[in-house]
Amino acid sequence: MNPREFFINPADYGLPTRDELVAYRIWDNHFHGFAARNPIEQYERNNFFVERMGIERSIAQEVGGTLEKPFDPYPYDAEILKILERDKDRLSGRTPIDPGYPDESCAKIEKWIRNGPCIGIKYLGSAINGVRCDHPNNDPIMRLAAELGVHAYVHTWLKVGGTPRLPGGDNGESESTPMDLAKLAQRFPEVPLICGHSGGDWELGVRAVRPHKNIFLEFAGSDPHSGMVEYAIRELGADRLVWGGHGPSRSYATELGKVLDADISTGDRMKILGGNLRRITAPFFRKKGMRIEI
Amino acid sequence: MKPIDRREFLKSSLLGGTAISISDPRLLAAQTAAVSAPIASSSETPGIIDTNVNLFDWPFRALKYRDTKALAAKLRNHGIVEAWAGSFGALFAKDMGGVNGRLADECLEHGQGFLIPFGSVNLAWPDWEEDVRRCHEVHKMPGIRIYPGYQPFDLDHPGMERLVKMISERGLVLQVVFGMEDPRVHHPIIRVGSVTLSPLLKASRNTPNAKIQLLHFSGAIRGGDLSSFTEQTNIVMELSRLEGNGAIGRMIGSIEGLPSARVPVERILFGSHAPFFPVETAILKLVESPLNAEQLQAIMQGNARRLLSRV
């Protein structure tokens, strides 16, 4: 089937058509297209859905290493670089780092961001050495981010568990919470930080990051809950929300449903679906010689 | 755009159903989706049967569409022509008779012929069989919805085989809910037990005529259970928990280059999990997956009508 071939008209069901999705100018803040045993095949296959759902640009979370082994050379790096060049009008990347290894992380940022194609930093969610995003190890990484003018995406969750049983009590040792991110944001207010997954528990995640204007809340990779986007707008404002698809493991349908559920203006919807991310990244794109229309 | 032909859609959606009769005219009007107009909608587009919504208050958050009237209007705005409704009250209540009575009344008041009540029984509570009888005989409900895990039992409960037999003898549909929300973000005060599919497969094999549907089921079925599910049972499932780009297509094998179907399209029904999930999400899954007209009609309502055809 052609990706633009539909046997159902979304407009008949109160939903945007593909043309209307395209008009929203959707930027996917959270793309795992290269996270697979065969990343190239997965990426190419997923383009069917990118095209079908009218996604304008995807930000790959694993360019230069993997989330499991961020500092090891990845056999597919060369092919991924070629794809980044080939698809530069619709694909960008972040490079994963681990603050447990600040020197190596800074070296990666130099290689893949200052001297490479990436436009942001990706903090892992599952490092092994117990260093979260609020640890002093992060300071050189943040100083370098500030110098380059790039943002950092930080995986955050609040997994319930532990003794006493509380949100975040079941997080991995190195898995940051929105509260950890808030501490980092306070130290580096000049660096745009993206609170990945809204902290999973979005009601608490929003509360944790609320005072820090340099934190943007990402809707991706958690269940779609009716009312979540309106709640976040009420507490943070529409200018601080970004949207991610988290595909191919999550579906664009799941993630778009979160925003389409909200009774908000078209302008706010466009900010969340891409405008805010363009605003965060446009200065760095310009440094790379790429003009982004916000 | 190749829209679904409405006449063909109507015709095929009505095939294969068995009928039960309801004598009370008020109940009939309220709880029957008339076969003569099963997919009427405000436009010429085929409507959707949503097999998984819940009414009343979610205990941990004021949901946007917690008001039944608002929920019904919202669903209708998105082309839903019939919604099978359970009650959030069934998760923790001990007075199941009260829960089921309020559900029946609410469906009558706000969704005549639109909201179809599915009462609940709790196998961990004594004399749950009486709740089955009341759901069927007093409230004329066409099915029962259970919430194992929240209700304190798993599907290996000794009463499970008996429940499956009872719903089969009465011609009811049994809906088994596999979750309500991601357990990682549960309120710390609750500990929801896990739900194991295998005992349900066994019960289904032992009562092959039982009509069983899995709600909010991820589709993650392991080896032996998968072949048992597809080859030895008639169990169906809805799509609200299917996740990943093209999830429905991957499940039924409609995506080129990927492995063949895990579950035949005849087993997939539409379910939104509204008002907890946005109804938009489930409908967008139909758009996202590469599905042809026949597959869409089956999922949107043909399969549901085959499971629950009423006159």
Tab-separated table of C-alpha atoms in Angstrom, chain B:
chain	number	residue	atom	x	y	z
B	1	MET	CA	-8.720	8.513	-0.705
B	2	LYS	CA	-10.689	5.342	-1.276
B	3	PRO	CA	-13.618	5.592	1.084
B	4	ILE	CA	-15.430	2.545	2.328
B	5	ASP	CA	-18.589	1.796	0.389
B	6	ARG	CA	-21.312	2.170	2.984
B	7	ARG	CA	-23.721	-0.337	1.458
B	8	GLU	CA	-21.045	-3.041	1.285
B	9	PHE	CA	-19.905	-2.085	4.737
B	10	LEU	CA	-23.415	-2.488	6.130
B	11	LYS	CA	-23.901	-5.778	4.381
B	12	SER	CA	-20.721	-7.386	5.551
B	13	SER	CA	-21.031	-6.065	9.089
B	14	LEU	CA	-24.299	-7.902	9.530
B	15	LEU	CA	-23.061	-11.281	8.466
B	16	GLY	CA	-22.638	-14.086	10.891
B	17	GLY	CA	-24.286	-12.727	14.003
B	18	THR	CA	-26.460	-14.691	16.342
B	19	ALA	CA	-29.436	-13.013	17.925
B	20	ILE	CA	-30.849	-12.815	21.397
B	21	SER	CA	-34.143	-11.206	22.277
B	22	ILE	CA	-35.048	-8.624	24.876
B	23	SER	CA	-38.705	-8.262	25.827
B	24	ASP	CA	-38.816	-5.075	27.943
B	25	PRO	CA	-39.320	-2.242	25.416
B	26	ARG	CA	-37.498	0.328	27.549
B	27	LEU	CA	-34.494	-1.866	28.014
B	28	LEU	CA	-34.711	-2.896	24.430
B	29	ALA	CA	-34.536	0.696	23.289
B	30	ALA	CA	-31.765	1.528	25.669
B	31	GLN	CA	-29.485	-1.411	25.324
B	32	THR	CA	-30.023	-2.683	21.848
B	33	ALA	CA	-28.161	-1.519	18.835
B	34	ALA	CA	-30.863	-2.224	16.295
B	35	VAL	CA	-29.647	-4.435	13.540
B	36	SER	CA	-31.673	-2.421	11.069
B	37	ALA	CA	-29.452	0.580	11.720
B	38	PRO	CA	-26.332	-0.676	13.404
B	39	ILE	CA	-23.976	1.812	11.925
B	40	ALA	CA	-26.106	4.844	11.403
B	41	SER	CA	-24.119	7.972	11.864
B	42	SER	CA	-24.695	11.606	11.156
B	43	SER	CA	-22.911	11.376	7.841
B	44	GLU	CA	-22.627	8.737	5.161
B	45	THR	CA	-19.516	7.338	6.770
B	46	PRO	CA	-19.548	3.981	8.522
B	47	GLY	CA	-19.701	4.260	12.262
B	48	ILE	CA	-17.518	2.580	14.832
B	49	ILE	CA	-18.484	0.262	17.671
B	50	ASP	CA	-16.278	1.080	20.630
B	51	THR	CA	-16.085	-2.032	22.775
B	52	ASN	CA	-14.158	-0.496	25.656
B	53	VAL	CA	-15.280	2.585	27.516
B	54	ASN	CA	-15.890	3.090	31.229
B	55	LEU	CA	-18.283	5.441	32.988
B	56	PHE	CA	-18.124	7.439	36.231
B	57	ASP	CA	-15.036	8.524	38.156
B	58	TRP	CA	-11.524	7.181	37.831
B	59	PRO	CA	-10.451	7.008	41.468
B	60	PHE	CA	-7.163	8.852	41.060
B	61	ARG	CA	-7.845	11.752	38.704
B	62	ALA	CA	-10.775	13.837	37.531
B	63	LEU	CA	-10.917	12.689	33.916
B	64	LYS	CA	-11.776	15.202	31.235
B	65	TYR	CA	-14.802	13.228	30.032
B	66	ARG	CA	-15.943	11.813	33.373
B	67	ASP	CA	-19.436	13.180	32.813
B	68	THR	CA	-21.397	10.567	30.878
B	69	LYS	CA	-23.295	13.077	28.777
B	70	ALA	CA	-20.046	14.768	27.747
B	71	LEU	CA	-18.402	11.422	27.035
B	72	ALA	CA	-21.294	10.265	24.866
B	73	ALA	CA	-21.195	13.519	22.907
B	74	LYS	CA	-17.439	13.232	22.483
B	75	LEU	CA	-17.672	9.664	21.210
B	76	ARG	CA	-20.455	10.561	18.795
B	77	ASN	CA	-18.385	13.461	17.467
B	78	HIS	CA	-15.776	10.923	16.463
B	79	GLY	CA	-18.084	8.575	14.632
B	80	ILE	CA	-18.728	6.120	17.430
B	81	VAL	CA	-22.230	4.731	16.982
B	82	GLU	CA	-22.263	2.317	19.895
B	83	ALA	CA	-20.099	2.025	23.005
B	84	TRP	CA	-19.862	-0.935	25.358
B	85	ALA	CA	-19.557	0.595	28.783
B	86	GLY	CA	-18.203	-0.710	32.031
B	87	SER	CA	-17.927	1.187	35.292
B	88	PHE	CA	-14.791	2.436	37.028
B	89	GLY	CA	-16.784	1.723	40.167
B	90	ALA	CA	-16.295	-1.981	39.597
B	91	LEU	CA	-12.555	-1.776	40.294
B	92	PHE	CA	-12.776	-1.464	44.058
B	93	ALA	CA	-16.431	-1.770	45.098
B	94	LYS	CA	-17.820	-4.535	47.247
B	95	ASP	CA	-21.450	-3.740	46.464
B	96	MET	CA	-21.339	-4.936	42.875
B	97	GLY	CA	-25.117	-4.910	42.671
B	98	GLY	CA	-25.081	-1.173	43.336
B	99	VAL	CA	-22.320	-0.581	40.797
B	100	ASN	CA	-24.173	-2.519	38.117
B	101	GLY	CA	-27.507	-0.875	38.855
B	102	ARG	CA	-26.032	2.613	38.554
B	103	LEU	CA	-24.314	1.622	35.322
B	104	ALA	CA	-27.579	0.363	33.830
B	105	ASP	CA	-29.415	3.534	34.875
B	106	GLU	CA	-26.677	5.799	33.517
B	107	CYS	CA	-26.697	4.081	30.145
B	108	LEU	CA	-30.467	4.406	29.994
B	109	GLU	CA	-30.405	8.070	30.910
B	110	HIS	CA	-27.571	9.255	28.700
B	111	GLY	CA	-27.131	6.758	25.941
B	112	GLN	CA	-30.277	5.018	24.814
B	113	GLY	CA	-29.205	2.471	22.250
B	114	PHE	CA	-25.734	3.981	22.293
B	115	LEU	CA	-24.163	3.089	25.624
B	116	ILE	CA	-24.440	-0.662	26.148
B	117	PRO	CA	-23.823	-1.549	29.800
B	118	PHE	CA	-21.435	-4.324	30.720
B	119	GLY	CA	-21.814	-5.020	34.419
B	120	SER	CA	-19.141	-6.617	36.514
B	121	VAL	CA	-18.707	-9.429	38.979
B	122	ASN	CA	-15.860	-9.908	41.419
B	123	LEU	CA	-14.872	-13.543	41.751
B	124	ALA	CA	-13.205	-12.799	45.072
B	125	TRP	CA	-16.506	-11.729	46.622
B	126	PRO	CA	-19.020	-14.326	47.857
B	127	ASP	CA	-22.079	-15.164	45.777
B	128	TRP	CA	-20.805	-13.448	42.634
B	129	GLU	CA	-23.094	-15.767	40.647
B	130	GLU	CA	-26.054	-13.669	41.811
B	131	ASP	CA	-24.431	-10.602	40.225
B	132	VAL	CA	-24.223	-12.473	36.923
B	133	ARG	CA	-27.907	-13.337	37.180
B	134	ARG	CA	-28.917	-9.755	37.954
B	135	CYS	CA	-26.798	-8.319	35.134
B	136	HIS	CA	-28.480	-10.668	32.718
B	137	GLU	CA	-32.021	-11.020	34.005
B	138	VAL	CA	-32.670	-7.726	35.785
B	139	HIS	CA	-30.592	-5.249	33.801
B	140	LYS	CA	-30.695	-7.152	30.510
B	141	MET	CA	-27.012	-6.555	29.992
B	142	PRO	CA	-25.440	-8.388	27.068
B	143	GLY	CA	-22.158	-9.034	28.812
B	144	ILE	CA	-19.963	-9.001	31.894
B	145	ARG	CA	-16.654	-7.173	32.298
B	146	ILE	CA	-14.122	-8.297	34.887
B	147	TYR	CA	-11.021	-6.407	36.039
B	148	PRO	CA	-8.603	-9.039	37.398
B	149	GLY	CA	-5.650	-7.544	39.203
B	150	TYR	CA	-7.696	-4.588	40.394
B	151	GLN	CA	-10.344	-7.000	41.547
B	152	PRO	CA	-8.282	-9.268	43.795
B	153	PHE	CA	-8.022	-12.418	41.713
B	154	ASP	CA	-6.089	-13.717	38.729
B	155	LEU	CA	-7.548	-15.767	35.905
B	156	ASP	CA	-6.523	-18.996	37.620
B	157	HIS	CA	-9.190	-18.323	40.247
B	158	PRO	CA	-11.270	-21.468	40.902
B	159	GLY	CA	-14.423	-19.567	39.909
B	160	MET	CA	-13.143	-18.725	36.452
B	161	GLU	CA	-14.240	-21.918	34.716
B	162	ARG	CA	-17.668	-21.541	36.316
B	163	LEU	CA	-17.968	-17.926	35.165
B	164	VAL	CA	-17.050	-18.848	31.597
B	165	LYS	CA	-19.652	-21.615	31.613
B	166	MET	CA	-22.299	-19.283	33.016
B	167	ILE	CA	-21.752	-16.588	30.420
B	168	SER	CA	-21.797	-19.237	27.707
B	169	GLU	CA	-25.058	-20.747	28.948
B	170	ARG	CA	-26.648	-17.311	29.087
B	171	GLY	CA	-25.301	-16.199	25.711
B	172	LEU	CA	-23.404	-13.313	27.268
B	173	VAL	CA	-20.062	-11.811	26.280
B	174	LEU	CA	-17.253	-11.945	28.829
B	175	GLN	CA	-14.827	-9.030	28.655
B	176	VAL	CA	-11.570	-9.513	30.537
B	177	VAL	CA	-9.611	-6.332	31.258
B	178	PHE	CA	-5.834	-6.769	31.216
B	179	GLY	CA	-4.962	-3.395	32.700
B	180	MET	CA	-6.134	0.144	33.208
B	181	GLU	CA	-2.894	2.130	33.318
B	182	ASP	CA	0.859	1.668	33.126
B	183	PRO	CA	1.790	0.001	36.432
B	184	ARG	CA	4.915	2.156	36.614
B	185	VAL	CA	2.764	5.190	37.355
B	186	HIS	CA	0.213	3.661	39.680
B	187	HIS	CA	-0.654	5.625	42.753
B	188	PRO	CA	1.713	4.335	45.450
B	189	ILE	CA	-1.184	3.260	47.611
B	190	ILE	CA	-2.289	0.494	45.236
B	191	ARG	CA	-0.650	-2.745	44.220
B	192	VAL	CA	-2.386	-4.291	41.250
B	193	GLY	CA	-1.812	-7.973	40.706
B	194	SER	CA	-0.616	-9.396	37.407
B	195	VAL	CA	-3.037	-11.046	34.990
B	196	THR	CA	-2.145	-14.396	33.437
B	197	LEU	CA	-3.660	-15.339	30.106
B	198	SER	CA	-3.076	-19.107	30.152
B	199	PRO	CA	-5.907	-20.122	32.528
B	200	LEU	CA	-8.378	-18.165	30.400
B	201	LEU	CA	-7.254	-20.039	27.306
B	202	LYS	CA	-7.877	-23.291	29.134
B	203	ALA	CA	-11.327	-22.179	30.271
B	204	SER	CA	-12.129	-21.107	26.724
B	205	ARG	CA	-11.030	-24.469	25.330
B	206	ASN	CA	-13.235	-26.216	27.886
B	207	THR	CA	-16.236	-24.067	26.923
B	208	PRO	CA	-15.744	-23.503	23.218
B	209	ASN	CA	-18.989	-21.595	22.708
B	210	ALA	CA	-18.115	-18.929	25.243
B	211	LYS	CA	-17.766	-15.434	23.778
B	212	ILE	CA	-14.680	-13.883	25.333
B	213	GLN	CA	-12.972	-10.582	24.575
B	214	LEU	CA	-9.688	-9.274	25.958
B	215	LEU	CA	-9.689	-5.562	26.753
B	216	HIS	CA	-6.616	-3.321	26.860
B	217	PHE	CA	-4.499	-6.339	26.021
B	218	SER	CA	-1.004	-5.708	24.670
B	219	GLY	CA	-1.060	-8.614	22.265
B	220	ALA	CA	2.096	-9.982	23.812
B	221	ILE	CA	1.302	-13.672	23.679
B	222	ARG	CA	4.101	-16.172	24.072
B	223	GLY	CA	4.769	-19.208	21.907
B	224	GLY	CA	2.396	-21.945	23.024
B	225	ASP	CA	-0.219	-19.483	24.232
B	226	LEU	CA	-0.250	-17.781	20.826
B	227	SER	CA	-1.030	-20.967	18.941
B	228	SER	CA	-3.577	-21.926	21.576
B	229	PHE	CA	-5.165	-18.466	21.319
B	230	THR	CA	-5.470	-18.516	17.539
B	231	GLU	CA	-6.056	-22.204	16.872
B	232	GLN	CA	-7.977	-23.498	19.858
B	233	THR	CA	-10.133	-20.583	21.008
B	234	ASN	CA	-12.457	-17.967	19.548
B	235	ILE	CA	-11.234	-15.249	21.884
B	236	VAL	CA	-11.159	-11.746	20.402
B	237	MET	CA	-9.327	-8.622	21.537
B	238	GLU	CA	-9.598	-4.879	21.132
B	239	LEU	CA	-6.860	-2.535	19.979
B	240	SER	CA	-6.476	0.146	22.671
B	241	ARG	CA	-3.279	-1.384	24.035
B	242	LEU	CA	-1.619	-2.255	20.705
B	243	GLU	CA	1.482	-0.128	20.493
B	244	GLY	CA	4.102	0.762	17.890
B	245	ASN	CA	3.887	2.303	14.449
B	246	GLY	CA	1.430	0.292	12.363
B	247	ALA	CA	0.562	-1.878	15.351
B	248	ILE	CA	-2.718	-3.176	13.966
B	249	GLY	CA	-1.119	-3.922	10.621
B	250	ARG	CA	1.716	-5.790	12.288
B	251	MET	CA	-0.736	-7.757	14.387
B	252	ILE	CA	-2.797	-8.923	11.433
B	253	GLY	CA	0.102	-9.163	8.999
B	254	SER	CA	-0.850	-6.380	6.604
B	255	ILE	CA	2.581	-4.749	6.512
B	256	GLU	CA	4.757	-5.834	3.634
B	257	GLY	CA	8.053	-7.423	4.554
B	258	LEU	CA	7.161	-8.167	8.147
B	259	PRO	CA	6.220	-11.581	9.551
B	260	SER	CA	2.751	-12.863	8.831
B	261	ALA	CA	-0.214	-12.335	11.089
B	262	ARG	CA	-0.013	-13.149	14.766
B	263	VAL	CA	-3.740	-12.732	15.112
B	264	PRO	CA	-6.282	-12.870	12.279
B	265	VAL	CA	-8.185	-9.676	11.525
B	266	GLU	CA	-11.434	-11.364	12.564
B	267	ARG	CA	-10.154	-11.309	16.145
B	268	ILE	CA	-9.515	-7.549	16.377
B	269	LEU	CA	-12.241	-5.163	17.553
B	270	PHE	CA	-12.180	-1.439	18.046
B	271	GLY	CA	-11.707	-0.284	21.641
B	272	SER	CA	-10.644	3.142	22.826
B	273	HIS	CA	-10.257	2.790	26.611
B	274	ALA	CA	-11.962	6.184	26.821
B	275	PRO	CA	-12.301	8.325	28.810
B	276	PHE	CA	-8.955	7.292	30.327
B	277	PHE	CA	-7.274	7.343	26.909
B	278	PRO	CA	-8.232	9.897	24.264
B	279	VAL	CA	-10.615	8.316	21.763
B	280	GLU	CA	-8.533	10.027	19.067
B	281	THR	CA	-5.648	7.654	19.729
B	282	ALA	CA	-7.580	4.504	18.842
B	283	ILE	CA	-9.104	5.980	15.691
B	284	LEU	CA	-5.709	7.250	14.544
B	285	LYS	CA	-4.408	3.692	14.799
B	286	LEU	CA	-6.905	2.764	12.085
B	287	VAL	CA	-5.520	5.583	9.951
B	288	GLU	CA	-1.875	4.843	10.674
B	289	SER	CA	-1.908	1.136	9.816
B	290	PRO	CA	-2.172	0.135	6.171
B	291	LEU	CA	-5.644	-1.402	6.247
B	292	ASN	CA	-7.924	-2.010	3.308
B	293	ALA	CA	-11.681	-1.473	3.309
B	294	GLU	CA	-12.531	-5.015	4.334
B	295	GLN	CA	-10.089	-4.995	7.214
B	296	LEU	CA	-11.375	-1.629	8.388
B	297	GLN	CA	-15.003	-2.684	8.320
B	298	ALA	CA	-14.173	-5.808	10.276
B	299	ILE	CA	-12.329	-3.902	12.979
B	300	MET	CA	-14.596	-0.864	13.126
B	301	GLN	CA	-17.742	-2.884	13.633
B	302	GLY	CA	-18.153	-6.139	11.724
B	303	ASN	CA	-16.319	-8.203	14.297
B	304	ALA	CA	-18.104	-6.514	17.188
B	305	ARG	CA	-21.473	-7.047	15.569
B	306	ARG	CA	-20.639	-10.693	15.019
B	307	LEU	CA	-19.809	-11.023	18.711
B	308	LEU	CA	-22.886	-9.152	19.844
B	309	SER	CA	-25.707	-9.218	17.362
B	310	ARG	CA	-29.054	-8.390	18.905
B	311	VAL	CA	-32.628	-7.952	17.756
